[in-house]
Amino acid sequence: MKHGLLGAGALLFTSVSLLGSPAMAEPVKGGVIDVATVGEPPTLDPMTSTADLVGMITQHIFETLYTFDKDWNVVPLLAEAMPDISQDGKIYAIKLRSGVKFQDGSDMTSKDVVASLKRWEEVASRGKQTASDIQSIEADGDLGVKITLKQPYAPLLSLLAFNNSAAIILPSDDQDMPLKKVIGTGPYMLKDRKPDQYIQLVRFDGYKSRSDAPNGYGGARHQYLDEIRFVPVPDPNTRVQGAIAGQFAYADSLPVESYDQVKGGKDKAMILKPFGWPVFMMNTKEGVLSNLQIRKAVQAAMNSEDMLLAAFGSKEFFTVDGSLYPEGFAWHSDAGTEAYNQGNPEKAAELLKKAGYDGKPIRILTSRQYEFHYKMAQVAQAYLEQAGFKVDMQVVDWATLTQRRADPKLWDMFITHSPFLPEPALNGYMQDSSPGWWATDAKHAAIEPFVTETDPKKRAALFSKVQQVTFDEVPMYKVGDFNALAAVSPELKDVNQASWPYFWNAYLQK
């Protein structure tokens, strides 16, 4: 056996970390914080959702076998250490930490882990995709688990570490679908949830932290705060005014045009750079955009620069870039990018004519809870209508959008965004079951060599072929790269810049 980090794509990540390093200060226990979020999460079961909002909140309650450090390397969390991996890359032997308790007081054992990973295979979009590569998941004593693969699968550890569509560990007798009890092993547990008012988490006194130093999402998770309340504040201007007034300890996802206002307020402005990419996902399964030629017409019509300017204003907050990963990542490639940012309604109109477009409206789902989504959708609508499309813009709250996008009969395009993830296989478009349901022979021919190759340099070259097929088959349209804005109270210490903000290790200092 050998110790390995096979395919933890984080090994190829060379851009600036968003996870930060813990500041040196004397922590103080106690206190309650209010965290302003973009809205009400559709669920508290992170296995069943890829929404960042769900992952942000539930990562305090539930934990996974592995997680990511500040440099996006996979590190152990509920696992005792990195797995022993067989020479052929097919068998992962995982030793579990002893003494870990669930929030109902029961001990975590391999029985719970096996049941949870099997549930993940059945109900999580990323778990379903991974299941086809898994031959078996078995207990190896009370504190050991063995995962046997049909063939090497490089992204496995990153998938087990990810916090949405997450392989969370639940008690073996609490595997209901939908989840009936919110019981994890995390540092905070659910006390109360009042929809559209707050989700109240309190310290779990039975929590067993890792003993190693805090490191990104990894290492020790100290529970300095008594209580964390996630408060849905759907209106972005209300979040801005709350940050200026010092109403919230942390305000997430603020409109970037409010940067100067926030800088002059009571809370400190925090720029997350580089953060991620906004993207229009297309319904390749049903409706108008199941026709590839019509998707190519959408691609031809889109003007990324205008969308980014409308959404972010200052070039300090965006880059016009079609590559799926920006420079600084080993995954960066120019493959297929000649089809990006065409802004050519005339060409789009020709493609529509050849495709026999019948004038049926494209239903675009968007939400004003992420104001930059809404502004981009408005510009996209203008360019699409100029090309001859009819557009039905449907503005809904974020929870409704995440529910509707699960049904292929209800939409044609929706806009979302994602942080830059260390392993490309973590991105939703790589999964056949992710909303959009892109599943073609050409996609599979590009992805299979990429996910089965374990050599990091070869994987980087293979990813350019994955990017090429996304431009060829247009399951989505990446708008560009953007930086994000948040605000944090000067009294709240040790809150690091992070793609999914976390508040273990944070403390209040008056």
XYZ file of C-alpha atoms in Angstrom:
510
model
C 0.000 0.000 0.000
C 1.105 3.589 -0.450
C -0.051 6.848 0.996
C -1.406 9.115 -1.681
C -3.413 12.113 -2.681
C -4.417 10.629 -6.014
C -6.094 13.224 -8.111
C -6.709 15.804 -5.424
C -6.828 18.520 -8.041
C -5.798 21.002 -5.411
C -2.231 19.910 -6.044
C -2.454 21.822 -9.319
C -3.916 24.966 -7.776
C -1.464 27.867 -7.895
C -3.688 30.934 -7.710
C -4.226 33.135 -4.657
C -5.945 31.251 -1.836
C -9.307 32.482 -0.575
C -9.048 30.550 2.648
C -6.502 32.751 4.370
C -4.410 31.913 7.412
C -5.632 32.269 10.975
C -4.647 35.522 12.639
C -2.743 35.432 15.911
C -4.913 36.774 18.721
C -6.115 35.644 22.128
C -9.549 34.113 21.577
C -12.484 34.948 23.812
C -15.379 32.548 24.335
C -18.990 33.672 24.147
C -21.255 35.864 22.106
C -23.881 35.664 19.387
C -23.427 36.739 15.776
C -25.913 37.444 13.002
C -24.809 36.500 9.488
C -26.792 38.097 6.663
C -27.303 35.651 3.778
C -28.886 36.089 0.372
C -32.037 34.238 1.368
C -33.665 31.163 2.813
C -31.918 27.872 1.940
C -34.197 25.378 0.170
C -32.999 22.546 2.440
C -30.621 21.765 5.287
C -29.589 18.491 3.657
C -26.384 19.319 1.764
C -26.374 15.917 0.055
C -29.401 16.930 -1.966
C -28.351 20.442 -2.984
C -25.499 22.070 -4.876
C -26.517 25.557 -3.661
C -23.607 27.435 -2.080
C -25.985 28.891 0.505
C -26.861 25.392 1.723
C -23.209 24.377 1.943
C -22.237 27.601 3.712
C -24.731 27.058 6.532
C -24.681 23.281 6.895
C -20.885 22.931 6.993
C -21.181 24.081 10.619
C -23.557 21.183 11.428
C -22.336 18.304 9.279
C -18.852 17.082 8.443
C -17.226 14.991 5.742
C -14.380 12.501 5.819
C -12.057 15.040 4.203
C -11.975 18.775 3.578
C -9.669 21.431 2.050
C -6.819 23.366 3.621
C -5.954 27.004 2.846
C -4.127 25.958 -0.336
C -7.009 23.720 -1.487
C -5.164 20.500 -0.692
C -7.401 17.678 0.502
C -6.855 17.021 4.226
C -8.544 14.644 6.715
C -11.515 15.795 8.811
C -13.506 12.839 10.188
C -10.898 10.515 8.723
C -7.872 10.046 10.969
C -5.414 10.588 8.116
C -5.149 10.475 4.333
C -6.168 7.070 2.976
C -3.918 4.210 2.081
C -4.363 3.765 -1.666
C -3.477 0.574 -3.490
C -0.820 0.600 -6.194
C -3.476 0.233 -8.899
C -5.417 3.208 -7.510
C -8.599 1.190 -6.952
C -8.717 0.555 -3.184
C -8.931 3.360 -0.606
C -8.494 2.225 3.004
C -9.749 4.960 5.330
C -9.142 5.004 9.071
C -11.716 6.964 11.073
C -11.078 9.163 14.099
C -12.080 7.617 17.416
C -14.288 9.359 19.968
C -16.259 11.422 17.428
C -19.850 11.924 18.555
C -23.017 12.856 16.740
C -25.153 15.659 18.104
C -27.579 13.074 19.531
C -24.756 11.757 21.757
C -24.074 8.550 19.819
C -20.578 7.528 18.696
C -19.610 7.652 15.013
C -18.460 4.286 13.643
C -17.821 2.726 10.268
C -21.461 1.601 10.183
C -22.563 5.250 10.031
C -19.969 6.114 7.382
C -20.893 3.200 5.105
C -24.626 3.991 5.361
C -23.989 7.689 4.686
C -21.767 7.109 1.647
C -24.360 4.733 0.191
C -27.037 7.384 0.716
C -24.701 9.883 -0.994
C -24.473 7.567 -4.011
C -28.268 7.462 -4.214
C -29.398 11.038 -3.524
C -26.506 13.447 -4.221
C -25.877 14.586 -7.810
C -22.114 14.171 -7.401
C -22.602 10.932 -5.502
C -24.736 9.509 -8.302
C -22.046 10.355 -10.812
C -19.339 8.795 -8.634
C -21.408 5.666 -7.975
C -20.758 4.327 -11.466
C -17.047 4.127 -10.596
C -17.518 2.536 -7.157
C -17.580 -1.230 -6.854
C -18.157 -1.423 -3.096
C -18.113 0.489 0.187
C -17.465 -1.727 3.188
C -16.769 -1.437 6.904
C -13.357 -2.603 8.072
C -13.887 -2.953 11.791
C -15.542 -0.224 13.849
C -13.171 2.514 12.710
C -12.252 1.586 9.179
C -13.871 1.892 5.753
C -12.736 0.449 2.442
C -13.837 1.928 -0.882
C -13.136 -0.258 -3.900
C -13.312 1.330 -7.346
C -13.951 -0.335 -10.696
C -11.150 1.756 -12.176
C -8.956 4.599 -10.895
C -11.019 7.722 -10.315
C -8.811 10.735 -9.651
C -11.426 13.176 -8.243
C -12.682 10.819 -5.499
C -11.032 12.509 -2.506
C -12.015 16.007 -3.671
C -15.613 14.841 -4.070
C -15.576 13.341 -0.572
C -14.223 16.669 0.734
C -16.673 19.020 -0.982
C -19.359 20.789 1.063
C -22.253 20.806 -1.395
C -23.835 17.722 -2.853
C -21.776 16.709 0.137
C -20.816 13.258 1.420
C -21.777 14.214 4.973
C -21.692 11.563 7.671
C -25.029 10.905 9.389
C -26.112 8.383 12.033
C -26.847 5.033 10.389
C -30.450 5.117 11.640
C -31.012 8.647 10.324
C -30.738 8.107 6.591
C -34.268 9.169 5.613
C -34.963 10.836 2.317
C -35.955 13.574 2.798
C -33.867 13.991 5.925
C -36.046 14.067 9.051
C -33.427 14.924 11.674
C -30.643 17.465 11.351
C -27.913 15.626 13.267
C -24.243 15.838 12.361
C -20.832 15.749 13.989
C -20.047 19.452 13.478
C -19.061 22.114 16.015
C -22.522 23.734 15.961
C -25.964 22.141 15.990
C -29.397 23.284 14.919
C -31.492 24.730 17.743
C -34.246 26.487 15.833
C -35.310 27.404 12.339
C -37.926 30.036 11.631
C -38.339 30.253 7.841
C -37.540 33.713 6.456
C -36.393 34.851 9.925
C -33.314 32.895 10.989
C -31.537 29.579 11.348
C -30.161 29.357 14.876
C -27.070 27.246 15.546
C -25.618 26.732 19.020
C -22.384 25.211 20.269
C -22.314 21.392 20.352
C -20.623 20.700 23.663
C -19.812 17.105 22.710
C -17.809 18.145 19.651
C -14.396 16.549 19.223
C -12.100 18.848 17.297
C -9.006 17.793 15.436
C -5.840 18.618 17.333
C -3.794 19.989 14.421
C -3.611 23.743 13.822
C -6.463 25.468 11.949
C -5.727 25.484 8.224
C -8.446 26.676 5.851
C -11.420 24.361 6.356
C -9.040 21.813 7.889
C -7.425 21.390 11.270
C -8.904 22.387 14.626
C -12.403 23.847 14.714
C -12.724 25.893 17.915
C -16.177 26.873 19.178
C -15.579 30.307 20.586
C -19.021 31.668 19.668
C -22.069 30.599 21.690
C -24.464 31.003 18.805
C -24.536 31.709 15.070
C -27.742 32.977 13.483
C -28.018 32.910 9.706
C -30.506 35.620 8.777
C -32.021 35.640 5.275
C -31.832 39.152 3.816
C -32.931 38.739 0.175
C -32.726 42.410 -0.760
C -29.060 43.249 -1.500
C -29.508 46.919 -0.617
C -30.825 45.903 2.802
C -27.683 43.819 3.327
C -25.577 46.825 2.320
C -27.363 49.188 4.694
C -27.104 46.613 7.480
C -23.345 46.347 6.916
C -22.946 50.126 6.902
C -24.888 50.381 10.171
C -22.994 47.490 11.764
C -26.199 45.460 12.099
C -24.548 42.185 11.051
C -21.347 40.490 12.129
C -20.973 39.308 8.526
C -22.896 40.299 5.388
C -22.508 37.980 2.423
C -22.600 38.697 -1.307
C -22.885 42.483 -1.435
C -23.287 44.318 -4.760
C -19.837 45.483 -5.786
C -21.093 48.957 -6.653
C -21.656 49.420 -2.905
C -17.915 49.060 -2.211
C -17.290 52.766 -1.488
C -20.379 52.938 0.741
C -19.375 49.854 2.693
C -15.816 51.140 3.152
C -17.246 54.172 4.944
C -19.535 52.137 7.202
C -19.102 50.361 10.524
C -18.265 46.962 9.040
C -15.075 46.330 7.100
C -15.277 45.650 3.368
C -13.771 42.323 2.352
C -12.904 41.631 -1.307
C -12.678 37.936 -2.184
C -10.232 37.723 -5.078
C -10.233 35.787 -7.329
C -13.654 34.447 -6.452
C -15.428 32.708 -9.283
C -17.462 32.785 -12.443
C -21.095 33.543 -13.313
C -22.637 31.145 -15.803
C -25.873 30.635 -17.741
C -26.790 26.945 -17.573
C -28.845 25.603 -20.471
C -31.477 22.878 -20.446
C -30.083 20.325 -22.907
C -32.726 17.756 -21.988
C -36.055 19.382 -22.891
C -37.437 22.497 -24.534
C -36.027 25.058 -26.967
C -32.381 24.662 -25.960
C -32.289 20.890 -26.310
C -31.409 21.789 -29.920
C -27.614 22.219 -30.177
C -27.854 24.685 -33.071
C -30.115 26.969 -31.049
C -27.663 26.794 -28.131
C -24.936 27.840 -30.568
C -27.113 30.806 -31.539
C -27.308 31.804 -27.883
C -23.513 31.491 -27.673
C -23.086 33.726 -30.726
C -25.452 36.385 -29.370
C -23.903 36.763 -25.923
C -21.758 39.811 -25.119
C -19.792 39.066 -21.953
C -18.134 42.457 -21.646
C -21.469 44.266 -21.571
C -22.888 41.785 -19.057
C -19.879 42.127 -16.759
C -19.905 45.921 -16.977
C -23.607 46.016 -16.140
C -23.142 43.670 -13.198
C -19.908 44.945 -11.668
C -19.165 48.371 -13.123
C -15.514 48.653 -12.124
C -12.947 46.436 -13.843
C -11.477 45.976 -10.373
C -14.207 43.395 -9.912
C -14.205 41.426 -13.191
C -12.159 40.002 -16.055
C -13.487 39.194 -19.534
C -12.231 35.616 -19.808
C -13.849 32.577 -21.401
C -11.428 29.968 -20.073
C -13.108 27.760 -17.494
C -10.174 28.439 -15.150
C -8.212 31.715 -15.100
C -4.483 32.094 -15.438
C -2.734 30.878 -12.319
C -4.546 27.541 -12.341
C -2.928 24.526 -13.980
C -6.349 23.878 -15.557
C -6.149 27.136 -17.568
C -6.587 26.607 -21.318
C -7.591 28.637 -24.368
C -9.256 25.636 -26.036
C -12.524 26.643 -27.708
C -12.466 30.237 -26.480
C -12.776 31.679 -29.980
C -16.526 31.044 -29.503
C -16.580 33.248 -26.377
C -17.857 36.841 -26.173
C -18.983 37.049 -29.783
C -21.768 39.569 -29.207
C -22.954 38.923 -32.749
C -26.764 39.017 -33.029
C -26.576 38.846 -36.824
C -24.677 35.559 -36.747
C -27.062 34.293 -34.067
C -30.045 35.186 -36.255
C -28.575 33.163 -39.144
C -28.046 30.167 -36.885
C -31.621 30.469 -35.612
C -32.956 30.498 -39.151
C -30.977 27.373 -40.077
C -32.150 25.640 -36.889
C -35.788 26.311 -37.725
C -36.479 28.278 -34.544
C -40.246 28.593 -34.173
C -40.400 31.607 -31.867
C -41.043 29.702 -28.667
C -39.809 31.851 -25.750
C -36.627 31.000 -23.872
C -37.519 30.925 -20.178
C -34.664 32.476 -18.196
C -34.684 31.981 -14.425
C -32.909 34.598 -12.344
C -33.053 36.134 -8.880
C -32.469 39.610 -7.487
C -31.023 38.160 -4.302
C -27.834 38.002 -6.339
C -28.192 41.392 -7.995
C -25.360 40.730 -10.455
C -27.275 37.683 -11.754
C -30.286 39.858 -12.504
C -28.263 42.568 -14.272
C -26.489 40.007 -16.449
C -29.806 38.379 -17.320
C -31.191 41.751 -18.420
C -28.275 42.327 -20.808
C -28.494 38.749 -22.090
C -32.193 39.259 -22.769
C -31.468 42.363 -24.848
C -28.880 40.599 -27.021
C -31.027 37.491 -27.442
C -34.060 39.544 -28.484
C -31.898 41.463 -30.944
C -30.961 38.106 -32.479
C -34.624 37.149 -32.884
C -35.276 35.118 -29.750
C -38.381 35.613 -27.698
C -37.458 35.739 -24.008
C -39.578 35.034 -20.936
C -37.610 36.433 -17.982
C -38.764 34.850 -14.712
C -37.487 36.663 -11.616
C -37.932 34.526 -8.506
C -36.359 34.170 -5.082
C -33.238 32.006 -4.900
C -34.890 29.123 -3.043
C -37.581 28.914 -5.738
C -34.965 29.018 -8.492
C -33.040 26.104 -6.986
C -36.278 24.126 -6.739
C -37.466 24.910 -10.274
C -34.141 24.114 -11.904
C -34.536 20.501 -10.745
C -37.489 20.089 -13.147
C -36.510 20.175 -16.864
C -40.057 21.156 -17.843
C -39.888 24.512 -16.033
C -36.956 26.378 -17.584
C -34.579 26.805 -20.511
C -31.740 28.845 -18.969
C -30.836 29.900 -15.440
C -27.977 32.006 -14.180
C -25.836 30.948 -11.264
C -22.227 31.275 -10.163
C -19.505 29.203 -8.600
C -16.186 29.783 -6.928
C -13.176 28.405 -8.784
C -12.983 24.871 -7.446
C -9.667 23.060 -7.074
C -10.835 19.909 -8.853
C -12.801 20.407 -12.102
C -14.883 17.287 -11.444
C -16.498 19.213 -8.559
C -18.216 21.532 -11.049
C -21.850 20.740 -11.661
C -21.594 20.665 -15.462
C -19.279 17.645 -15.189
C -22.160 15.618 -13.711
C -24.784 14.193 -16.079
C -27.413 14.528 -13.328
C -26.788 18.224 -12.619
C -29.553 20.643 -13.782
C -28.941 21.050 -17.497
C -28.526 17.266 -17.858
C -25.699 17.477 -20.353
C -24.922 13.854 -21.224
C -23.436 13.133 -24.655
C -20.949 10.697 -26.123
C -18.538 13.544 -26.865
C -18.686 14.753 -23.254
C -18.058 11.264 -21.886
C -15.208 10.678 -24.337
C -13.464 13.803 -23.016
C -14.216 13.364 -19.320
C -13.470 9.662 -18.854
C -9.718 9.899 -19.640
C -9.511 13.019 -17.463
C -11.044 11.451 -14.346
C -9.216 8.120 -14.664
C -5.768 9.670 -15.204
C -3.861 10.124 -11.938
C -0.783 11.983 -13.237
C -1.355 15.717 -12.479
C 0.461 17.006 -15.588
C -1.405 14.647 -17.906
C -4.707 15.598 -16.264
C -4.063 19.286 -16.965
C -3.578 18.542 -20.672
C -6.675 16.344 -20.759
C -8.814 19.078 -19.213
C -8.312 21.251 -22.296
C -10.287 18.610 -24.224
C -13.076 18.844 -21.651
C -13.130 22.613 -22.128
C -13.188 22.218 -25.917
C -16.262 19.995 -25.835
C -18.094 22.449 -23.564
C -17.601 25.159 -26.192
C -18.572 22.751 -28.972
C -21.786 21.524 -27.326
C -22.713 24.676 -25.343
C -24.324 23.175 -22.218
C -23.608 26.532 -20.565
C -22.242 29.987 -21.211
C -19.538 31.255 -18.861
C -19.831 35.041 -18.588
C -16.363 35.787 -17.171
C -14.398 35.981 -13.916
C -15.397 38.088 -10.935
C -14.343 39.132 -7.459
C -16.876 39.165 -4.636
C -17.620 41.647 -1.857
C -18.619 40.925 1.735
C -18.503 42.895 4.996
C -17.361 41.818 8.456
C -17.674 43.517 11.828
C -14.368 44.801 13.236
C -15.332 43.033 16.483
C -15.439 39.609 14.776
C -11.934 38.215 14.599
C -10.374 35.353 12.649
C -12.897 35.337 9.816
C -10.830 34.405 6.783
C -11.624 35.126 3.165
C -13.350 31.961 2.002
C -15.552 30.772 -0.839
C -18.052 29.488 1.760
C -17.613 31.637 4.891
C -17.227 29.660 8.123
C -17.372 30.852 11.712
C -15.745 28.153 13.802
C -12.455 29.612 15.076
C -13.995 33.098 14.893
C -14.543 35.078 18.087
C -15.848 38.433 19.267
C -13.537 41.061 20.705
C -15.126 44.233 21.985
